[in-house]
mmCIF file of C-alpha atoms in Angstrom:
data_model
loop_
_atom_site.group_PDB
_atom_site.id
_atom_site.type_symbol
_atom_site.label_atom_id
_atom_site.label_comp_id
_atom_site.label_asym_id
_atom_site.label_seq_id
_atom_site.Cartn_x
_atom_site.Cartn_y
_atom_site.Cartn_z
ATOM 1 C CA MET A 1 -18.219 10.325 12.879
ATOM 2 C CA LEU A 2 -15.478 12.462 11.382
ATOM 3 C CA THR A 3 -16.563 15.599 9.566
ATOM 4 C CA SER A 4 -13.498 17.866 9.527
ATOM 5 C CA ARG A 5 -10.802 17.874 6.849
ATOM 6 C CA LEU A 6 -7.142 17.204 7.587
ATOM 7 C CA PRO A 7 -4.841 20.136 6.865
ATOM 8 C CA GLY A 8 -2.688 19.800 3.736
ATOM 9 C CA ARG A 9 0.582 20.780 5.405
ATOM 10 C CA VAL A 10 1.626 20.707 9.054
ATOM 11 C CA GLU A 11 4.656 21.439 11.227
ATOM 12 C CA PRO A 12 5.200 17.904 12.562
ATOM 13 C CA TYR A 13 7.993 18.699 15.029
ATOM 14 C CA LYS A 14 5.786 21.224 16.846
ATOM 15 C CA LEU A 15 2.851 18.803 16.809
ATOM 16 C CA ALA A 16 5.063 16.029 18.242
ATOM 17 C CA ALA A 17 6.437 18.306 20.971
ATOM 18 C CA GLN A 18 2.857 19.118 22.004
ATOM 19 C CA ALA A 19 1.658 15.476 21.648
ATOM 20 C CA GLU A 20 -1.113 16.596 19.296
ATOM 21 C CA HIS A 21 -3.780 14.345 17.861
ATOM 22 C CA LEU A 22 -5.328 15.044 14.450
ATOM 23 C CA GLU A 23 -8.260 13.270 12.928
ATOM 24 C CA GLY A 24 -10.233 14.041 9.861
ATOM 25 C CA LEU A 25 -11.181 13.250 6.307
ATOM 26 C CA VAL A 26 -9.205 13.365 3.080
ATOM 27 C CA ALA A 27 -10.999 13.470 -0.283
ATOM 28 C CA LEU A 28 -10.111 10.391 -2.353
ATOM 29 C CA ALA A 29 -10.744 12.349 -5.563
ATOM 30 C CA ASP A 30 -7.761 14.604 -4.668
ATOM 31 C CA MET A 31 -5.327 11.661 -4.636
ATOM 32 C CA SER A 32 -3.819 11.661 -8.130
ATOM 33 C CA ARG A 33 -1.352 8.810 -7.506
ATOM 34 C CA LEU A 34 -4.129 6.613 -6.106
ATOM 35 C CA THR A 35 -6.215 7.420 -9.194
ATOM 36 C CA GLU A 36 -3.315 6.343 -11.440
ATOM 37 C CA GLU A 37 -3.015 3.087 -9.499
ATOM 38 C CA VAL A 38 -6.651 1.950 -9.221
ATOM 39 C CA GLY A 39 -8.849 4.472 -11.035
ATOM 40 C CA ALA A 40 -10.917 7.443 -9.926
ATOM 41 C CA GLN A 41 -12.437 7.221 -6.470
ATOM 42 C CA GLN A 42 -15.262 8.980 -4.672
ATOM 43 C CA GLY A 43 -15.780 9.632 -1.007
ATOM 44 C CA ASP A 44 -13.274 10.203 1.761
ATOM 45 C CA ALA A 45 -10.554 8.382 3.645
ATOM 46 C CA SER A 46 -10.667 8.699 7.442
ATOM 47 C CA ALA A 47 -7.371 9.329 9.202
ATOM 48 C CA TRP A 48 -6.362 9.367 12.875
ATOM 49 C CA LEU A 49 -2.856 10.659 13.574
ATOM 50 C CA GLU A 50 -1.002 10.950 16.889
ATOM 51 C CA PHE A 51 2.171 13.019 16.892
ATOM 52 C CA ALA A 52 4.576 12.152 19.705
ATOM 53 C CA ILE A 53 8.147 11.832 20.891
ATOM 54 C CA ASP A 54 8.975 8.207 21.737
ATOM 55 C CA ALA A 55 11.161 6.924 24.599
ATOM 56 C CA GLN A 56 14.294 7.183 22.427
ATOM 57 C CA GLY A 57 13.576 10.827 21.584
ATOM 58 C CA ARG A 58 12.419 10.144 18.025
ATOM 59 C CA ARG A 59 9.544 12.179 16.681
ATOM 60 C CA VAL A 60 6.883 9.796 15.401
ATOM 61 C CA ILE A 61 3.400 9.648 13.964
ATOM 62 C CA ARG A 62 1.178 6.735 14.933
ATOM 63 C CA GLY A 63 -1.766 6.483 12.634
ATOM 64 C CA ARG A 64 -4.761 4.620 11.365
ATOM 65 C CA LEU A 65 -6.360 5.038 7.980
ATOM 66 C CA GLU A 66 -9.643 3.659 6.601
ATOM 67 C CA ALA A 67 -11.269 4.019 3.202
ATOM 68 C CA ASP A 68 -13.925 2.356 1.091
ATOM 69 C CA LEU A 69 -12.529 2.041 -2.423
ATOM 70 C CA GLN A 70 -13.721 0.711 -5.762
ATOM 71 C CA LEU A 71 -10.882 -1.520 -6.987
ATOM 72 C CA PRO A 72 -10.803 -3.286 -10.358
ATOM 73 C CA CYS A 73 -11.359 -7.059 -10.298
ATOM 74 C CA ARG A 74 -8.321 -8.705 -11.916
ATOM 75 C CA ARG A 75 -10.547 -11.099 -13.873
ATOM 76 C CA CYS A 76 -13.214 -8.839 -15.373
ATOM 77 C CA LEU A 77 -11.739 -5.385 -14.598
ATOM 78 C CA GLU A 78 -15.114 -4.246 -13.226
ATOM 79 C CA PRO A 79 -14.926 -2.195 -10.005
ATOM 80 C CA MET A 80 -15.704 -3.888 -6.718
ATOM 81 C CA ALA A 81 -16.053 -2.460 -3.228
ATOM 82 C CA GLN A 82 -13.080 -3.026 -0.943
ATOM 83 C CA HIS A 83 -12.603 -1.700 2.603
ATOM 84 C CA VAL A 84 -8.946 -0.789 3.153
ATOM 85 C CA THR A 85 -7.350 -0.132 6.545
ATOM 86 C CA SER A 86 -3.815 0.656 7.577
ATOM 87 C CA ASP A 87 -2.139 1.029 10.952
ATOM 88 C CA PHE A 88 1.279 2.625 10.705
ATOM 89 C CA LEU A 89 4.186 4.074 12.660
ATOM 90 C CA LEU A 90 6.177 6.784 10.929
ATOM 91 C CA GLY A 91 9.524 8.194 11.999
ATOM 92 C CA LEU A 92 10.084 11.836 11.105
ATOM 93 C CA VAL A 93 13.500 12.439 9.517
ATOM 94 C CA SER A 94 15.162 15.381 7.811
ATOM 95 C CA SER A 95 17.552 13.351 5.605
ATOM 96 C CA ASP A 96 18.018 9.936 4.035
ATOM 97 C CA ASP A 97 20.978 9.294 6.372
ATOM 98 C CA LEU A 98 18.723 9.673 9.410
ATOM 99 C CA ALA A 99 16.140 7.373 7.801
ATOM 100 C CA ALA A 100 18.716 4.565 7.790
ATOM 101 C CA ASP A 101 19.039 4.912 11.585
ATOM 102 C CA LEU A 102 15.347 4.243 12.220
ATOM 103 C CA PRO A 103 14.373 0.807 13.558
ATOM 104 C CA SER A 104 12.574 -1.537 11.175
ATOM 105 C CA THR A 105 9.277 -0.895 12.989
ATOM 106 C CA HIS A 106 9.245 2.703 11.723
ATOM 107 C CA GLU A 107 8.624 3.886 8.173
ATOM 108 C CA PRO A 108 10.647 7.016 7.436
ATOM 109 C CA VAL A 109 8.897 10.226 6.410
ATOM 110 C CA LEU A 110 11.012 13.061 5.070
ATOM 111 C CA VAL A 111 10.279 16.463 6.596
ATOM 112 C CA GLU A 112 11.534 19.369 4.491
ATOM 113 C CA ASN A 113 11.857 22.917 5.887
ATOM 114 C CA GLU A 114 10.008 21.938 9.072
ATOM 115 C CA GLN A 115 6.916 21.195 6.932
ATOM 116 C CA LEU A 116 5.195 17.910 6.141
ATOM 117 C CA ASP A 117 2.826 17.284 3.224
ATOM 118 C CA LEU A 118 0.250 15.491 5.356
ATOM 119 C CA LEU A 119 -2.094 14.675 2.479
ATOM 120 C CA GLY A 120 0.813 13.096 0.577
ATOM 121 C CA VAL A 121 1.649 10.950 3.604
ATOM 122 C CA VAL A 122 -1.965 9.774 3.884
ATOM 123 C CA GLU A 123 -2.035 8.971 0.164
ATOM 124 C CA ASP A 124 1.253 7.033 0.450
ATOM 125 C CA GLU A 125 -0.103 4.937 3.307
ATOM 126 C CA LEU A 126 -3.336 4.252 1.449
ATOM 127 C CA ILE A 127 -1.450 3.102 -1.647
ATOM 128 C CA LEU A 128 0.824 0.883 0.451
ATOM 129 C CA SER A 129 -2.200 -0.752 2.088
ATOM 130 C CA LEU A 130 -3.934 -1.684 -1.180
ATOM 131 C CA PRO A 131 -4.448 -5.430 -1.572
ATOM 132 C CA GLN A 132 -2.109 -7.066 -4.103
ATOM 133 C CA VAL A 133 -4.891 -8.779 -6.021
ATOM 134 C CA VAL A 134 -8.656 -8.275 -5.947
ATOM 135 C CA TYR A 135 -11.181 -10.744 -7.391
ATOM 136 C CA HIS A 136 -14.938 -11.014 -7.334
ATOM 137 C CA ASP A 137 -16.323 -14.275 -5.983
ATOM 138 C CA GLU A 138 -16.511 -16.722 -8.901
ATOM 139 C CA SER A 139 -20.296 -16.741 -8.596
ATOM 140 C CA GLU A 140 -20.413 -12.916 -8.898
ATOM 141 C CA CYS A 141 -17.749 -12.364 -11.562
ATOM 142 C CA PRO A 142 -18.946 -12.044 -15.183
ATOM 143 C CA VAL A 143 -15.754 -13.827 -16.321
ATOM 144 C CA SER A 144 -15.660 -17.521 -15.429
ATOM 145 C CA ARG A 145 -12.546 -19.589 -14.778
ATOM 146 C CA ASP A 146 -13.201 -21.505 -18.036
ATOM 147 C CA GLN A 147 -13.079 -18.272 -20.027
ATOM 148 C CA LEU A 148 -9.630 -17.528 -18.608
ATOM 149 C CA SER A 149 -7.979 -20.751 -19.832
ATOM 150 C CA SER A 150 -6.738 -20.918 -23.410
ATOM 151 C CA GLY A 151 -6.938 -24.300 -25.127
ATOM 152 C CA ALA A 152 -3.726 -26.313 -25.402
ATOM 153 C CA ASP A 153 -1.766 -24.098 -23.019
ATOM 154 C CA ALA A 154 -4.239 -24.886 -20.274
ATOM 155 C CA GLU A 155 -3.809 -28.657 -20.601
ATOM 156 C CA VAL A 156 -1.381 -30.225 -18.182
ATOM 157 C CA SER A 157 1.180 -32.602 -19.677
ATOM 158 C CA GLU A 158 0.792 -36.179 -18.468
ATOM 159 C CA ALA A 159 4.334 -37.234 -19.423
ATOM 160 C CA PRO A 160 6.898 -36.796 -16.661
ATOM 161 C CA SER A 161 9.524 -34.263 -17.526
ATOM 162 C CA GLY A 162 13.147 -35.343 -17.778
ATOM 163 C CA SER A 163 15.948 -34.080 -15.631
ATOM 164 C CA PRO A 164 16.707 -30.410 -16.139
ATOM 165 C CA PHE A 165 20.346 -31.418 -16.451
ATOM 166 C CA ASP A 166 19.739 -33.579 -19.547
ATOM 167 C CA VAL A 167 20.197 -30.556 -21.781
ATOM 168 C CA LEU A 168 23.542 -29.802 -20.171
ATOM 169 C CA LYS A 169 24.693 -33.395 -20.630
ATOM 170 C CA ARG A 170 23.846 -33.277 -24.326
ATOM 171 C CA LEU A 171 25.675 -30.007 -24.733
ATOM 172 C CA LYS A 172 28.793 -31.474 -23.156
ATOM 173 C CA GLY A 173 28.482 -34.613 -25.265
ATOM 174 C CA ASN A 174 28.126 -36.839 -22.224
ATOM 175 C CA THR A 175 24.921 -38.819 -22.821
ATOM 176 C CA ASP A 176 25.357 -41.654 -20.310
ATOM 177 C CA THR A 177 23.469 -41.272 -17.071
#
């Protein structure tokens, strides 16, 4: 069980040269962009990070991230528990030009002045791993499927629709088919 906190900033090139491994916790309440996205969170995210130099000489971070979040249900907007995990491979770069040279398997991470905002990287990865849509089970959600439909708009037309080109034919004045 992890109990230590990840440092806020690190020198990633030194860590990669020494093949360092960091693991620790990050407070979810400190993640302002995550809060903007899905609401205030409590607890911690667990992160495991391996700094290395790959066979092509690129400095990389291989990582895994796990967190238990309370995400809003898209039907009722009530929070629901969701376990989020992310496995990632980051390529350390010092400019956008170098980021373009990374293979598609690597996500670029910009290192400025030999320093990396590690907590920002963890927050980015957590946000990227959020599920697109979250719903309660229909049996557990206070909003039923019937409450979501709205009268006439919900009814499906029985009449087959005409050709989408009929409008163009009428505009051109050519009505024979």
